[in-house]
Amino acid sequence: MPVGTQGIVKALLPDMLTSIGYKLMLSNTYHLYLRPGIEIIEAFGGLHKFANFNGSILTDSGGFQVFSLSDLRKVAIEGVRFKSHIDGSYHFFTPEKVLDLQFRFKSDIAMVLDECPAYGLDKSATEKSLNITLNWAKRSSVIERPKDTAVFGIVQGGIFEDLRKKSALEISDMNFDGIAIGGLSVGEPLQQMYDTVAFTIEHLPKDKPRYAMGVGRPEDIITLVGFGIDMFDCVMPTRNARNGYLFTDFGNINIKNAIYAKDKSPIDEHCNCYTCKNFSRGFLRHLYKAKELSFYTLATIHNLTYYYNLIQSIKDAIKKGEFEQFAKSFLEKRRYGNS
Amino acid sequence: MPVGTQGIVKALLPDMLTSIGYKLMLSNTYHLYLRPGIEIIEAFGGLHKFANFNGSILTDSGGFQVFSLSDLRKVAIEGVRFKSHIDGSYHFFTPEKVLDLQFRFKSDIAMVLDECPAYGLDKSATEKSLNITLNWAKRSSVIERPKDTAVFGIVQGGIFEDLRKKSALEISDMNFDGIAIGGLSVGEPLQQMYDTVAFTIEHLPKDKPRYAMGVGRPEDIITLVGFGIDMFDCVMPTRNARNGYLFTDFGNINIKNAIYAKDKSPIDEHCNCYTCKNFSRGFLRHLYKAKELSFYTLATIHNLTYYYNLIQSIKDAIKKGEFEQFAKSFLEKRRYGNS
């Protein structure tokens, strides 16, 4: 899922997203609740109509944003009180309220409210946090949902295997349509993130979509698909694009480098995206250096196409029973290209 | 002409520009000379190929930018020395060099180097400046030009009727393919700008394109077409778009106003642009408030469509012999809408 926090992927028009092939976008409950607010989105008949987006929308619950963006927060079993990063106003999220907001957005997939413990938190504090997340999940699981909205539970538990197991088992027992692993890529070493997914996913049912939230690099996606993950979201393709980092199978390109100044070739000659079919590295570098807004659009189209093609290749390889070879060869190519 | 200073209209892809209907874009010699530099553009075979733009390109000479952007400048009869606003390096522009740069850009229309006197300069200083501009024009007019490149002279002379007349007559006598009136909209009252164009244009030949540089508002375009002006460029549609000011026949809309928050109608229900066909004022306001990059693209598409349609309506009215009625009715509608 490309990330369209405010109902739109940054620097992209909705048409461009569907042209690349994406059918699902992630938007953000915390941001949309604070601005423009539920009343406005509801007046338009939901987020799809408001944003004129014909694909599907998953909204994350805002739990992560409450814990990472808001100035101040106070968590209790009832919910979380927080201060808006926009105007300093105070708000209170409960699991019930957060699902209600997402139902009124007419989200296709709604995420339950969770608490995302900071990396480095000790086991006892992580367990305390997990118990709140599980209480919230339980309350969320019994709320009646609109028939066109799926609700996903979220597994937490930090880096602790027994807490993740407990969380995975309990969440799996609840009435959710899919299950996410949260609290990944929050500062822990890469191997620890991989280990956490590996020892968590073995306790998740195979007949429900399994979603690794906030992951990740192409290498991470391939690795976690190998573990059994089905869904991903990450700002990396879009944020990196805006910073001039462009993805290719032979490694990443930093477009600001002087070697690209007179380079007439596209970012990746094997890429079929609009940007690669029309523009050279040299011109893209010029746009980047001149801070031209069109650069952000062109770079985002390329990086999202790269991710889309990556996912298609993974799907193809799985269908052909060749995923392991595909993953091995891909990881070697990227390692070679980056060196 | 939409303004694409760096070889691209801000926030727009070249396709979008040609989709609206524009066949001619203005780019800037001063900016492109400083960055990416003539060597890079030449390595790509000129500006069209570098920027992948299939329309025509007029490049202005950089005279205006030297006088408005560079930290320091020293004008002599030979040329102008100036300091780059990017890195503080020193450069020297002569009329010959500036045309050579534009020929190497493969511009379709090249503008001669001129000196744009500041508004408020007294007559004697304005005349001194004009004599330099005329010397530069004379030298420019005798330079051999590539067969596919037109060269336009520029009339200066500040707000002084006799200086404008002298300038107009001398420039008209030189070997130029079109004639621009420069030094407009540099701080003078609106009526003085209109008067300047009126008393200048009567000395210009009717069989060459006459171009009012840097003008203007829809009202100004209609008024100056009435005087006989054929060509315009202005950052107003694109810059205003990025600031949330959207043009309509019934006045301008400031999209950040709270009254648009729940407004499901397009910017202008009579507008046929991509933005009006797909997005509401309410969603555009949300994007503007959230500083979403896509806002700049959508607003620019609308404003440039508005200007394009305005020019088409003017052309139609002229063909039908109804320009005067059209102009009168247009100016009344705008006045009413803005009140």
Short mmCIF file of C-alpha atoms in Angstrom, two decimals, chain B residues 70-277:
data_model
loop_
_atom_site.label_atom_id
_atom_site.label_comp_id
_atom_site.label_asym_id
_atom_site.label_seq_id
_atom_site.Cartn_x
_atom_site.Cartn_y
_atom_site.Cartn_z
CA SER B 70 21.19 39.21 -8.88
CA ASP B 71 22.89 40.68 -5.84
CA LEU B 72 25.06 43.01 -7.76
CA ARG B 73 25.24 44.22 -11.30
CA LYS B 74 27.26 46.66 -13.31
CA VAL B 75 25.95 47.83 -16.63
CA ALA B 76 28.18 49.22 -19.35
CA ILE B 77 27.73 49.62 -23.05
CA GLU B 78 29.50 46.32 -23.61
CA GLY B 79 27.15 44.33 -21.37
CA VAL B 80 26.21 43.61 -17.77
CA ARG B 81 28.28 41.99 -15.05
CA PHE B 82 26.25 40.27 -12.33
CA LYS B 83 26.52 37.99 -9.37
CA SER B 84 24.61 34.70 -9.35
CA HIS B 85 21.80 34.50 -6.78
CA ILE B 86 22.63 30.79 -6.44
CA ASP B 87 26.33 30.66 -5.59
CA GLY B 88 27.59 34.25 -5.69
CA SER B 89 29.77 33.62 -8.76
CA TYR B 90 30.31 36.48 -11.23
CA HIS B 91 29.09 36.39 -14.82
CA PHE B 92 29.04 38.72 -17.78
CA PHE B 93 26.15 38.94 -20.25
CA THR B 94 26.49 40.75 -23.56
CA PRO B 95 23.72 40.97 -26.16
CA GLU B 96 25.79 38.64 -28.32
CA LYS B 97 26.30 36.08 -25.57
CA VAL B 98 22.65 36.06 -24.56
CA LEU B 99 21.50 35.36 -28.12
CA ASP B 100 24.18 32.71 -28.55
CA LEU B 101 22.92 30.98 -25.39
CA GLN B 102 19.35 31.02 -26.66
CA PHE B 103 20.40 29.71 -30.09
CA ARG B 104 22.19 26.86 -28.34
CA PHE B 105 19.06 26.20 -26.24
CA LYS B 106 17.36 25.90 -29.68
CA SER B 107 14.70 28.32 -28.46
CA ASP B 108 11.92 28.95 -30.96
CA ILE B 109 11.79 32.60 -29.98
CA ALA B 110 14.82 34.36 -28.52
CA MET B 111 14.62 37.74 -26.78
CA VAL B 112 17.38 40.34 -27.00
CA LEU B 113 19.19 41.57 -23.91
CA ASP B 114 17.70 44.77 -22.54
CA GLU B 115 17.97 46.92 -19.46
CA CYS B 116 14.76 47.23 -17.49
CA PRO B 117 14.83 50.58 -15.68
CA ALA B 118 13.33 50.63 -12.20
CA TYR B 119 10.00 52.41 -11.76
CA GLY B 120 10.60 55.89 -10.39
CA LEU B 121 13.86 56.45 -12.28
CA ASP B 122 13.99 60.03 -13.60
CA LYS B 123 13.83 60.83 -17.27
CA SER B 124 17.49 61.53 -17.82
CA ALA B 125 18.56 58.24 -16.20
CA THR B 126 15.81 56.39 -18.09
CA GLU B 127 17.08 57.86 -21.36
CA LYS B 128 20.64 56.82 -20.55
CA SER B 129 19.37 53.30 -19.83
CA LEU B 130 17.33 53.31 -23.03
CA ASN B 131 20.38 54.23 -25.09
CA ILE B 132 22.17 51.16 -23.76
CA THR B 133 19.12 49.00 -24.54
CA LEU B 134 19.02 50.42 -28.08
CA ASN B 135 22.74 49.82 -28.59
CA TRP B 136 22.27 46.23 -27.43
CA ALA B 137 19.24 45.82 -29.70
CA LYS B 138 21.15 47.14 -32.73
CA ARG B 139 24.01 44.70 -32.08
CA SER B 140 21.48 41.87 -31.57
CA SER B 141 19.62 42.66 -34.77
CA VAL B 142 22.64 42.08 -37.00
CA ILE B 143 23.60 38.71 -35.55
CA GLU B 144 22.91 35.84 -37.89
CA ARG B 145 20.18 33.64 -36.44
CA PRO B 146 19.44 29.96 -36.99
CA LYS B 147 16.66 29.56 -39.53
CA ASP B 148 14.20 28.08 -37.04
CA THR B 149 14.70 30.75 -34.40
CA ALA B 150 12.81 34.02 -34.31
CA VAL B 151 14.37 36.98 -32.50
CA PHE B 152 12.26 39.64 -30.81
CA GLY B 153 13.37 43.16 -29.94
CA ILE B 154 12.26 44.87 -26.73
CA VAL B 155 10.98 48.44 -26.38
CA GLN B 156 11.90 50.25 -23.17
CA GLY B 157 11.71 53.90 -22.10
CA GLY B 158 9.94 53.78 -18.75
CA ILE B 159 6.79 55.85 -18.45
CA PHE B 160 7.99 58.62 -20.77
CA GLU B 161 6.01 58.94 -23.96
CA ASP B 162 8.77 60.47 -26.09
CA LEU B 163 11.31 57.85 -24.94
CA ARG B 164 8.86 55.03 -25.66
CA LYS B 165 8.17 56.53 -29.08
CA LYS B 166 11.88 56.82 -29.91
CA SER B 167 12.43 53.26 -28.68
CA ALA B 168 9.43 51.89 -30.58
CA LEU B 169 10.47 53.55 -33.84
CA GLU B 170 14.10 52.47 -33.63
CA ILE B 171 13.30 48.88 -32.61
CA SER B 172 10.69 48.69 -35.38
CA ASP B 173 13.34 49.68 -37.90
CA MET B 174 15.60 46.83 -36.90
CA ASN B 175 15.51 43.32 -38.25
CA PHE B 176 13.32 41.60 -35.64
CA ASP B 177 10.61 38.97 -36.07
CA GLY B 178 8.46 40.36 -33.30
CA ILE B 179 8.49 43.24 -30.86
CA ALA B 180 8.02 43.19 -27.12
CA ILE B 181 7.14 46.00 -24.78
CA GLY B 182 9.24 45.55 -21.66
CA GLY B 183 9.38 47.42 -18.38
CA LEU B 184 5.66 46.98 -17.65
CA SER B 185 4.13 46.01 -14.30
CA VAL B 186 7.28 47.05 -12.44
CA GLY B 187 5.44 49.02 -9.78
CA GLU B 188 3.69 51.76 -11.78
CA PRO B 189 -0.05 52.40 -11.26
CA LEU B 190 -2.28 50.30 -13.47
CA GLN B 191 -3.53 53.24 -15.54
CA GLN B 192 0.06 54.27 -16.23
CA MET B 193 0.84 50.77 -17.46
CA TYR B 194 -2.18 50.92 -19.78
CA ASP B 195 -1.21 54.41 -20.99
CA THR B 196 2.36 53.28 -21.65
CA VAL B 197 1.20 50.38 -23.80
CA ALA B 198 -1.29 52.62 -25.61
CA PHE B 199 1.21 55.32 -26.58
CA THR B 200 3.91 52.78 -27.41
CA ILE B 201 1.95 50.39 -29.58
CA GLU B 202 0.84 53.08 -32.04
CA HIS B 203 4.45 53.24 -33.24
CA LEU B 204 4.83 49.49 -33.69
CA PRO B 205 4.27 47.72 -37.01
CA LYS B 206 1.00 45.79 -37.24
CA ASP B 207 2.47 42.95 -39.25
CA LYS B 208 4.74 41.68 -36.49
CA PRO B 209 3.66 39.98 -33.24
CA ARG B 210 3.48 42.49 -30.38
CA TYR B 211 4.19 41.11 -26.96
CA ALA B 212 3.54 42.70 -23.54
CA MET B 213 6.11 41.14 -21.23
CA GLY B 214 5.09 40.09 -17.75
CA VAL B 215 1.40 41.07 -18.07
CA GLY B 216 -0.91 40.12 -16.42
CA ARG B 217 -4.28 39.74 -14.84
CA PRO B 218 -7.22 38.58 -17.00
CA GLU B 219 -8.49 42.19 -17.01
CA ASP B 220 -5.10 43.43 -18.22
CA ILE B 221 -4.96 40.88 -21.01
CA ILE B 222 -8.39 41.86 -22.30
CA THR B 223 -7.58 45.55 -22.07
CA LEU B 224 -4.23 45.23 -23.83
CA VAL B 225 -5.64 42.97 -26.55
CA GLY B 226 -7.98 45.89 -27.17
CA PHE B 227 -4.89 48.04 -27.75
CA GLY B 228 -3.44 45.50 -30.20
CA ILE B 229 -1.19 43.28 -28.07
CA ASP B 230 -0.85 39.70 -29.40
CA MET B 231 1.29 37.91 -26.83
CA PHE B 232 1.55 37.73 -23.06
CA ASP B 233 3.43 35.88 -20.37
CA CYS B 234 2.79 36.05 -16.68
CA VAL B 235 3.46 34.00 -13.56
CA MET B 236 0.09 35.06 -12.19
CA PRO B 237 -1.97 31.95 -13.09
CA THR B 238 0.70 29.57 -11.80
CA ARG B 239 1.92 31.54 -8.78
CA ASN B 240 -1.61 32.42 -7.67
CA ALA B 241 -2.57 28.77 -8.02
CA ARG B 242 0.15 27.74 -5.61
CA ASN B 243 -1.07 30.37 -3.16
CA GLY B 244 -4.65 29.11 -3.33
CA TYR B 245 -6.07 31.88 -5.54
CA LEU B 246 -8.20 30.33 -8.24
CA PHE B 247 -9.56 32.22 -11.24
CA THR B 248 -13.16 32.18 -12.41
CA ASP B 249 -15.21 34.48 -14.62
CA PHE B 250 -17.22 35.53 -11.58
CA GLY B 251 -14.14 36.61 -9.62
CA ASN B 252 -11.34 34.82 -7.81
CA ILE B 253 -11.68 32.19 -5.16
CA ASN B 254 -9.38 32.02 -2.17
CA ILE B 255 -9.61 28.31 -1.51
CA LYS B 256 -8.43 28.54 2.08
CA ASN B 257 -11.67 30.29 3.12
CA ALA B 258 -13.72 28.26 5.60
CA ILE B 259 -16.88 28.61 3.50
CA TYR B 260 -15.44 26.06 1.07
CA ALA B 261 -14.85 23.36 3.71
CA LYS B 262 -17.98 21.36 2.89
CA ASP B 263 -18.47 22.71 -0.63
CA LYS B 264 -19.01 19.81 -3.02
CA SER B 265 -19.03 21.94 -6.16
CA PRO B 266 -15.98 22.31 -8.38
CA ILE B 267 -14.00 25.56 -8.46
CA ASP B 268 -16.12 26.65 -11.43
CA GLU B 269 -19.00 24.49 -12.65
CA HIS B 270 -18.56 25.85 -16.19
CA CYS B 271 -14.88 24.94 -16.30
CA ASN B 272 -13.85 21.90 -18.34
CA CYS B 273 -10.47 21.32 -16.64
CA TYR B 274 -9.30 18.07 -15.11
CA THR B 275 -9.45 19.57 -11.63
CA CYS B 276 -13.01 20.84 -11.96
CA LYS B 277 -14.16 17.57 -13.48
#
